PDB file of C-alpha atoms in Angstrom:
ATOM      1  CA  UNK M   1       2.422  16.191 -12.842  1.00 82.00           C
ATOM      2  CA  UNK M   2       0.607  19.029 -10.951  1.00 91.00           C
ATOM      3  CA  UNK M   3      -0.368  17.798  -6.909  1.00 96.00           C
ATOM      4  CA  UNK M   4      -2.592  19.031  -4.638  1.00 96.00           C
ATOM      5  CA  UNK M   5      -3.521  17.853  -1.110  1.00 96.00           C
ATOM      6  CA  UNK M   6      -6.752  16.553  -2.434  1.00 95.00           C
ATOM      7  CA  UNK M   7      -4.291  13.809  -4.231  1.00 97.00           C
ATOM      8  CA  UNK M   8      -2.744  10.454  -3.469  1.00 98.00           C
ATOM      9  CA  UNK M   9       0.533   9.717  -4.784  1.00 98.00           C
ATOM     10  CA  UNK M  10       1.231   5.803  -4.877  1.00 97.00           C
ATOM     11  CA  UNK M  11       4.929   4.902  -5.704  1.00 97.00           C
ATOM     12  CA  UNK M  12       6.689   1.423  -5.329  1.00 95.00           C
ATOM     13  CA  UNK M  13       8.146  -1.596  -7.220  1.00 91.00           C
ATOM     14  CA  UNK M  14      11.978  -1.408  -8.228  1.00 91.00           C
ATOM     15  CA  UNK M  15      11.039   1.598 -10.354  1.00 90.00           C
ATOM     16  CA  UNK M  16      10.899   3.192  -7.184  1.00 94.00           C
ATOM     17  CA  UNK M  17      14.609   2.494  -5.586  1.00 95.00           C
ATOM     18  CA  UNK M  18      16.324   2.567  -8.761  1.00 93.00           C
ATOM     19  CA  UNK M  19      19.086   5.014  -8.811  1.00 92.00           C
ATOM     20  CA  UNK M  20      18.596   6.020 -12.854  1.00 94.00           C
ATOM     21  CA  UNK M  21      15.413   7.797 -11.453  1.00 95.00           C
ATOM     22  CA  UNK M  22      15.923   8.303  -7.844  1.00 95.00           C
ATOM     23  CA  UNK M  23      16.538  12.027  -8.997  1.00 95.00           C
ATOM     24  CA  UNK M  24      12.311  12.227 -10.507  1.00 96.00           C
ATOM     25  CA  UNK M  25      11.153  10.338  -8.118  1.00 96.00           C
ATOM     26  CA  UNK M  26      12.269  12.467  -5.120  1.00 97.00           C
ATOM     27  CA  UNK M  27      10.986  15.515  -7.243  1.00 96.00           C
ATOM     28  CA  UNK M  28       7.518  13.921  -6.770  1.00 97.00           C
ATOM     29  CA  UNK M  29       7.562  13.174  -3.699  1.00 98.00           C
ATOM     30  CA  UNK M  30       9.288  15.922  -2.655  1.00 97.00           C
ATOM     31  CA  UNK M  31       6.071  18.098  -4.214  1.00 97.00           C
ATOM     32  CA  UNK M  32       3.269  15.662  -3.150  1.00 98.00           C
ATOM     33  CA  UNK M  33       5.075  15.895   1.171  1.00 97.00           C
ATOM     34  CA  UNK M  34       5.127  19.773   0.072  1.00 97.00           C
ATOM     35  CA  UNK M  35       1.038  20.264  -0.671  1.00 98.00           C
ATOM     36  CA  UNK M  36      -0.264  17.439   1.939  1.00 98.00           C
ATOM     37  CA  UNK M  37      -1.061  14.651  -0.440  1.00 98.00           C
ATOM     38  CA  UNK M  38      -1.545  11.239   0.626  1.00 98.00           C
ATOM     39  CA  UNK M  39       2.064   9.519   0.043  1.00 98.00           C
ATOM     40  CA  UNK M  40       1.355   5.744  -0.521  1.00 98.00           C
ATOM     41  CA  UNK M  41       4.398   3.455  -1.107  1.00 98.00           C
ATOM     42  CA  UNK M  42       4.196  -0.248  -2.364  1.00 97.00           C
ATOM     43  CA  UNK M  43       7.473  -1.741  -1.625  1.00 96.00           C
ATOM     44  CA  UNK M  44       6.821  -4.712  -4.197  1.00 94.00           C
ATOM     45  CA  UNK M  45      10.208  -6.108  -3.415  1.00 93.00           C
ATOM     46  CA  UNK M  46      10.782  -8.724  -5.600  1.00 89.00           C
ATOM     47  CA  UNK M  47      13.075 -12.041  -4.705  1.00 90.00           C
ATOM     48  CA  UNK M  48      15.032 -11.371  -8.426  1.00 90.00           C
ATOM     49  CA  UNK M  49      16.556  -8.269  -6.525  1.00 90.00           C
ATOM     50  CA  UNK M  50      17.594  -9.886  -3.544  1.00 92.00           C
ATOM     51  CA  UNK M  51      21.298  -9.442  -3.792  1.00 92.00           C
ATOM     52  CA  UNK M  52      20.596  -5.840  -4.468  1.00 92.00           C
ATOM     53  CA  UNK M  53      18.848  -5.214  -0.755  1.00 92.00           C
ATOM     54  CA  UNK M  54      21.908  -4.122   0.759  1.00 94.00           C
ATOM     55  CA  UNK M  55      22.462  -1.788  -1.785  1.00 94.00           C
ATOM     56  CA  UNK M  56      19.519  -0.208  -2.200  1.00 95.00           C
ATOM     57  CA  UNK M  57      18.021  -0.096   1.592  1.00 96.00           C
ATOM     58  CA  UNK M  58      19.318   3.622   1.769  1.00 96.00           C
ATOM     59  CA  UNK M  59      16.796   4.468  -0.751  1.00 97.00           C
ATOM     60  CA  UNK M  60      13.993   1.660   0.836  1.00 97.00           C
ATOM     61  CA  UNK M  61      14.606   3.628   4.238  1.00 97.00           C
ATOM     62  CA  UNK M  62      14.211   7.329   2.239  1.00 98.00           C
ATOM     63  CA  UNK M  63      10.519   6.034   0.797  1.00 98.00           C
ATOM     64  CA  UNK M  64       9.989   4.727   4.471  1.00 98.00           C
ATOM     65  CA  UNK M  65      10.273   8.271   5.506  1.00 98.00           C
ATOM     66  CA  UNK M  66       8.374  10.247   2.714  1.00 98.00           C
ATOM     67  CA  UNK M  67       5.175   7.633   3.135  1.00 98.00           C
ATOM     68  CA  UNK M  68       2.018   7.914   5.103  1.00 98.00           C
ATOM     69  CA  UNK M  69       1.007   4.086   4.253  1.00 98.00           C
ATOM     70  CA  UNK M  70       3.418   1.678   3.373  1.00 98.00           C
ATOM     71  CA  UNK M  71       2.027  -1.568   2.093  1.00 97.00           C
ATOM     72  CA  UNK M  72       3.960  -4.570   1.777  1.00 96.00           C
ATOM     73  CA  UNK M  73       3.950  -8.386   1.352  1.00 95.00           C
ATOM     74  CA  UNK M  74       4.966 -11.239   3.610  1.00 96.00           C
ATOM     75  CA  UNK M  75       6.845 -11.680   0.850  1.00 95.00           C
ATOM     76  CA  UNK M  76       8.292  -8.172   0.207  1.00 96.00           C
ATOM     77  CA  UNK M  77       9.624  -8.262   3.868  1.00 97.00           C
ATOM     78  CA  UNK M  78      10.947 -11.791   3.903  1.00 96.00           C
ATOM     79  CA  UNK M  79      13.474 -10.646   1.034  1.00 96.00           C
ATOM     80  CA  UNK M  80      14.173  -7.332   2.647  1.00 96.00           C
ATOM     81  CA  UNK M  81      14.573  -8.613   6.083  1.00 96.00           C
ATOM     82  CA  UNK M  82      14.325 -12.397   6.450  1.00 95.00           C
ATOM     83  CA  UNK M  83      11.385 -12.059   8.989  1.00 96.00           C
ATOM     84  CA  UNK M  84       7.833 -13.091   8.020  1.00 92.00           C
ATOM     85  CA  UNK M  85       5.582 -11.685  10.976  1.00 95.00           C
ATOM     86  CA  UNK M  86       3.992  -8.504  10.373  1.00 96.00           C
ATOM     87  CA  UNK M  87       4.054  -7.186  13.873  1.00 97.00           C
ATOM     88  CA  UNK M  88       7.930  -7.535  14.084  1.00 97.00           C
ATOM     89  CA  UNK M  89       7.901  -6.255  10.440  1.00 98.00           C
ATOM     90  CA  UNK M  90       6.170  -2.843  11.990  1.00 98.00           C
ATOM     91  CA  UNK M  91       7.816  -2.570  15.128  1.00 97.00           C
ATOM     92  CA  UNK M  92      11.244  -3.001  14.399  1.00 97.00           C
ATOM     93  CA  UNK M  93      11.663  -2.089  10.465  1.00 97.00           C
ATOM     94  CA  UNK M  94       8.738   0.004   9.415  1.00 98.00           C
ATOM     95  CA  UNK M  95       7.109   2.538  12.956  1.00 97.00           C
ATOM     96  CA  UNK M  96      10.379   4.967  13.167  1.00 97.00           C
ATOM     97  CA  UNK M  97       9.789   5.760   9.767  1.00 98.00           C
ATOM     98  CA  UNK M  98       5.732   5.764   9.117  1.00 98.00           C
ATOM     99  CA  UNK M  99       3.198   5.137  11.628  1.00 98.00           C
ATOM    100  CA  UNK M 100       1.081   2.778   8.821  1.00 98.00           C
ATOM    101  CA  UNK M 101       1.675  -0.417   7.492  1.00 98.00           C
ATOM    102  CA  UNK M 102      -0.810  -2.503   5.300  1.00 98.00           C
ATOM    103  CA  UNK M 103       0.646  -6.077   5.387  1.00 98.00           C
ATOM    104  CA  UNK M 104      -0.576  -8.467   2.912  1.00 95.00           C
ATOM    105  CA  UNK M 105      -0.322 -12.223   3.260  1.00 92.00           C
ATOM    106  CA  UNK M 106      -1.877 -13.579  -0.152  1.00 86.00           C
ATOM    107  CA  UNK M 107      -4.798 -15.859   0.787  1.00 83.00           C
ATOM    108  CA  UNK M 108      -4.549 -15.077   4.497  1.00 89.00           C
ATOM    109  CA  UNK M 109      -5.645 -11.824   4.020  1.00 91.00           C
ATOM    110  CA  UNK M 110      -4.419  -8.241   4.949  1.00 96.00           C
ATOM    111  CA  UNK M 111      -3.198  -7.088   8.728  1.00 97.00           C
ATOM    112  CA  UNK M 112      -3.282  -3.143   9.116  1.00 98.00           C
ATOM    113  CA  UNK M 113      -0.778  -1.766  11.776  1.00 98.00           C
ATOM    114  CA  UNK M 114      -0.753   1.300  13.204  1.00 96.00           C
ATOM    115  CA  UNK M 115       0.792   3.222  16.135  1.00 93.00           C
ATOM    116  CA  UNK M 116      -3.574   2.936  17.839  1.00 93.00           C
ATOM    117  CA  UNK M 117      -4.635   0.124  15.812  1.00 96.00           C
ATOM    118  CA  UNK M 118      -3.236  -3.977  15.115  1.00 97.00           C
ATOM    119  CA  UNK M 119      -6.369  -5.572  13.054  1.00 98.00           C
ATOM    120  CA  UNK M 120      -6.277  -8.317  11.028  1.00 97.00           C
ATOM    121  CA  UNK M 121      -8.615  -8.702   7.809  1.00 96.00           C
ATOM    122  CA  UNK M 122      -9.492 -12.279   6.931  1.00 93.00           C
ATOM    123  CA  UNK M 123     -10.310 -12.844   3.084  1.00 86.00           C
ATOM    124  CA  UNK M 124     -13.794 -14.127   2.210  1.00 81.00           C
ATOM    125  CA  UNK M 125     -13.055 -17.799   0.124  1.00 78.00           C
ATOM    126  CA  UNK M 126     -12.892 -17.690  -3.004  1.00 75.00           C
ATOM    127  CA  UNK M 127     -11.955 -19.843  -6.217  1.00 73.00           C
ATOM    128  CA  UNK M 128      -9.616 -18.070  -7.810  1.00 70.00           C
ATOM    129  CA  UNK M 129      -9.335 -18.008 -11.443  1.00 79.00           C
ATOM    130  CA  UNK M 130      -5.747 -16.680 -11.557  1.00 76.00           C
ATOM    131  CA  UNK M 131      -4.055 -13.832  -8.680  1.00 73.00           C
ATOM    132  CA  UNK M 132      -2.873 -12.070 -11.886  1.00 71.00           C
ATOM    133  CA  UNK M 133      -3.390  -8.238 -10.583  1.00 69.00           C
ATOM    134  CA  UNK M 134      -4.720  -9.249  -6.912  1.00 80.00           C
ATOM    135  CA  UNK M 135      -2.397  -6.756  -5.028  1.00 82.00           C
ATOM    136  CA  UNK M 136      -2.255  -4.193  -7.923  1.00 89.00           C
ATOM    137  CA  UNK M 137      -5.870  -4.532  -7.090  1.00 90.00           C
ATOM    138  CA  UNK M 138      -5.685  -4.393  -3.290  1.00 93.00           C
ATOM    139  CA  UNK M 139      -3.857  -1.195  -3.915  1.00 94.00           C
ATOM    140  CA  UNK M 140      -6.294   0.272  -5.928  1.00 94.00           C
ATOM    141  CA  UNK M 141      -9.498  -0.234  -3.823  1.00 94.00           C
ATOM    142  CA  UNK M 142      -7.552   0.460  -0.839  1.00 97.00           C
ATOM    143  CA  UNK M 143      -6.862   4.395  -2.768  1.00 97.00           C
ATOM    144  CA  UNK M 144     -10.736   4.163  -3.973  1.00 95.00           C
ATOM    145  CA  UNK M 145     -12.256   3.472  -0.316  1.00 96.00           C
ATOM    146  CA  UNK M 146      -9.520   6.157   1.270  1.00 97.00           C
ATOM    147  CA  UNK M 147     -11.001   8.572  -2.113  1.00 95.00           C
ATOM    148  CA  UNK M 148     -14.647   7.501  -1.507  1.00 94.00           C
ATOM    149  CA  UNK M 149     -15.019   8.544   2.656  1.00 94.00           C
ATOM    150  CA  UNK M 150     -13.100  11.864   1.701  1.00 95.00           C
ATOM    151  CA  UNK M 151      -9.931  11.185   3.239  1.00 97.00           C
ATOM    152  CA  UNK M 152      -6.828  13.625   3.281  1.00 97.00           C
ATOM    153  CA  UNK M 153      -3.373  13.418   4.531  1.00 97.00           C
ATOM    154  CA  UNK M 154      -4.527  15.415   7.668  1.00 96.00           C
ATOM    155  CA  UNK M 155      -7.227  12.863   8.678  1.00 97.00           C
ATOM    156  CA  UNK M 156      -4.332   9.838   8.741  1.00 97.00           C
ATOM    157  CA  UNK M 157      -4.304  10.201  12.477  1.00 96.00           C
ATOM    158  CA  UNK M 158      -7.889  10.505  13.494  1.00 96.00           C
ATOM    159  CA  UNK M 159      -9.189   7.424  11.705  1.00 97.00           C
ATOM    160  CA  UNK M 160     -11.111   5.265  13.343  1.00 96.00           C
ATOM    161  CA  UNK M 161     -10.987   0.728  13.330  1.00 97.00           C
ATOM    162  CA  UNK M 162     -14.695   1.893  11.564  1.00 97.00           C
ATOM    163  CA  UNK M 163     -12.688   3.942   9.281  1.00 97.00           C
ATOM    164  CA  UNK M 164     -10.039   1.501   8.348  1.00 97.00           C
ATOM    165  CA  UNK M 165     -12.492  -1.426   8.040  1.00 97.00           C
ATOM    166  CA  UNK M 166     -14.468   0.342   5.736  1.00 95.00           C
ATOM    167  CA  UNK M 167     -11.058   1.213   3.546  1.00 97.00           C
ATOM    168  CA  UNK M 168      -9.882  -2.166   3.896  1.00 96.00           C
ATOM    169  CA  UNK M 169     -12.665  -3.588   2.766  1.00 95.00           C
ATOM    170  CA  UNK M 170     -12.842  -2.406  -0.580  1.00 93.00           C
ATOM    171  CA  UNK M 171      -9.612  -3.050  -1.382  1.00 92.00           C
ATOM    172  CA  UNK M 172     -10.288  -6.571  -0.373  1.00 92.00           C
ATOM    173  CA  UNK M 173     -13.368  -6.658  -2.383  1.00 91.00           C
ATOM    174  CA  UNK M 174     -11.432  -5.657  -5.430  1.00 88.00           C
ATOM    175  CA  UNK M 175      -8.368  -8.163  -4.965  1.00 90.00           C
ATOM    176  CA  UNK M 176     -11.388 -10.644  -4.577  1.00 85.00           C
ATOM    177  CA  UNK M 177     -12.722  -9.936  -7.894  1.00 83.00           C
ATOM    178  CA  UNK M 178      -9.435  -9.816  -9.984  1.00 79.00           C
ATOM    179  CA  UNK M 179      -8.724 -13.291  -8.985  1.00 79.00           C
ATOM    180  CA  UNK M 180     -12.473 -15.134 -10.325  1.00 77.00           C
ATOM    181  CA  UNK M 181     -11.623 -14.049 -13.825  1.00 80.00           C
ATOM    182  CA  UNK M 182      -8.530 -13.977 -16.525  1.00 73.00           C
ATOM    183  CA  UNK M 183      -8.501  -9.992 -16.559  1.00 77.00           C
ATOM    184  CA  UNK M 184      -6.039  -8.791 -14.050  1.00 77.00           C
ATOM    185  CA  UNK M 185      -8.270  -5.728 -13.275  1.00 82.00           C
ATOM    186  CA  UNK M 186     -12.092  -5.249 -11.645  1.00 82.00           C
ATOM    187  CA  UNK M 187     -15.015  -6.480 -13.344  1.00 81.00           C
ATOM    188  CA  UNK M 188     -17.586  -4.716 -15.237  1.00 86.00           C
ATOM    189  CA  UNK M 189     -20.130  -5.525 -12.769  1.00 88.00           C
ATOM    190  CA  UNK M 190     -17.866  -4.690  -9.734  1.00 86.00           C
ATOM    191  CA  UNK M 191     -17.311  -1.158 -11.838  1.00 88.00           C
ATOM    192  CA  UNK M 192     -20.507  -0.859 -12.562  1.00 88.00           C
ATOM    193  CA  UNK M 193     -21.782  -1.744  -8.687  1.00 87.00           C
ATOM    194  CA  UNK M 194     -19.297   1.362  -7.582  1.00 85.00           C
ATOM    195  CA  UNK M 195     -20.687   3.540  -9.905  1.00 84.00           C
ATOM    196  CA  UNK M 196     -23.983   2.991  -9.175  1.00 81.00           C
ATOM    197  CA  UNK M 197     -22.840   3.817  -5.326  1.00 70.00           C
ATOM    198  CA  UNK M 198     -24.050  -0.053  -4.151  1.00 61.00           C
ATOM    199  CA  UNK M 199     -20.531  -0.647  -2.356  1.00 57.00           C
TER     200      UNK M 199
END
């Protein structure tokens, strides 16, 4: 696919580490580091690969490098490294290689670490329906509220705690809505509600 630095190229899951298409995916990324897109990498490390870690933590440490944001699980992290605090997770596995880190702890709600910034984002209650889709979905608003305020590669380091609440918050508020319904995706009203420009 053509890139351009108005783009964000989100990568991640096992699709991502696997050596069958290591060769395409470093083409990507290679192109999206080369025109100053937004490199976002899910690591979405699953426990049914966890005697593959060793293996493939070359390759986890090369996506490290080409990201500006990693997000990752409690979970994710607790496979890869056997530690499940997020400020450890950032200091000692995650800052030498990219200065962001989205940490998501299911119910608990998101922490955002950065080399100026440690905040942690409660999640507002509610009952959940299934969490079918919620952190495809915390992804997702998380790119929509960095697309929405206009921001590029080059503006990583200047955001402000304003900044990152307001990006934050929609992709809580779309994590939120995936889990009161069956769909594993946003609501028509929540669509609707962006559209309209009312979030």
């Amino acid at each position: 696919p053509q890139v351009t630095s108005e783009d964000i190229v989100m990568f991640g899951s096992f699709y991502a580490i696997t050596p069958q298409l290591r060769d395409k995916v470093r083409e990507l990324l290679d192109k999206a580091r080369k025109v100053g897109a937004i490199i976002y990498y899910d690591v979405n490390f699953r426990s049914t690969h966890a005697h593959e870690a060793i293996k493939l933590m070359p390759t986890i440490l090369e996506n490290f490098e080409y990201a500006d944001i990693i997000k990752g699980s409690d979970e994710d992290f607790e496979v890869l490294y056997g530690i499940n605090e997020g400020c450890t997770v950032f200091k000692e596995k995650i800052d030498f290689y990219c200065p962001r880190l989205i940490y998501s702890r299911g119910s608990q709600g998101v922490d955002l670490y950065s080399r100026t910034l440690t905040k942690r984002y409660p999640i507002e209650p509610v009952i959940p329906v299934s969490t079918i889709g919620a952190g495809d979905n915390l992804n997702a608003g998380i790119l929509y509220g960095l697309i929405k305020h206009r921001i590029r590669r080059d503006d990583l380091d200047c955001l402000t705690e304003h900044d990152w609440d307001n990006i934050i918050r929609c992709g809580l508020e779309f994590s939120a809505d995936t889990c009161q319904q069956a769909d594993n995706y946003i609501s028509r009203e929540l669509a609707t509600k962006l559209t309209n420009g009312n979030s």
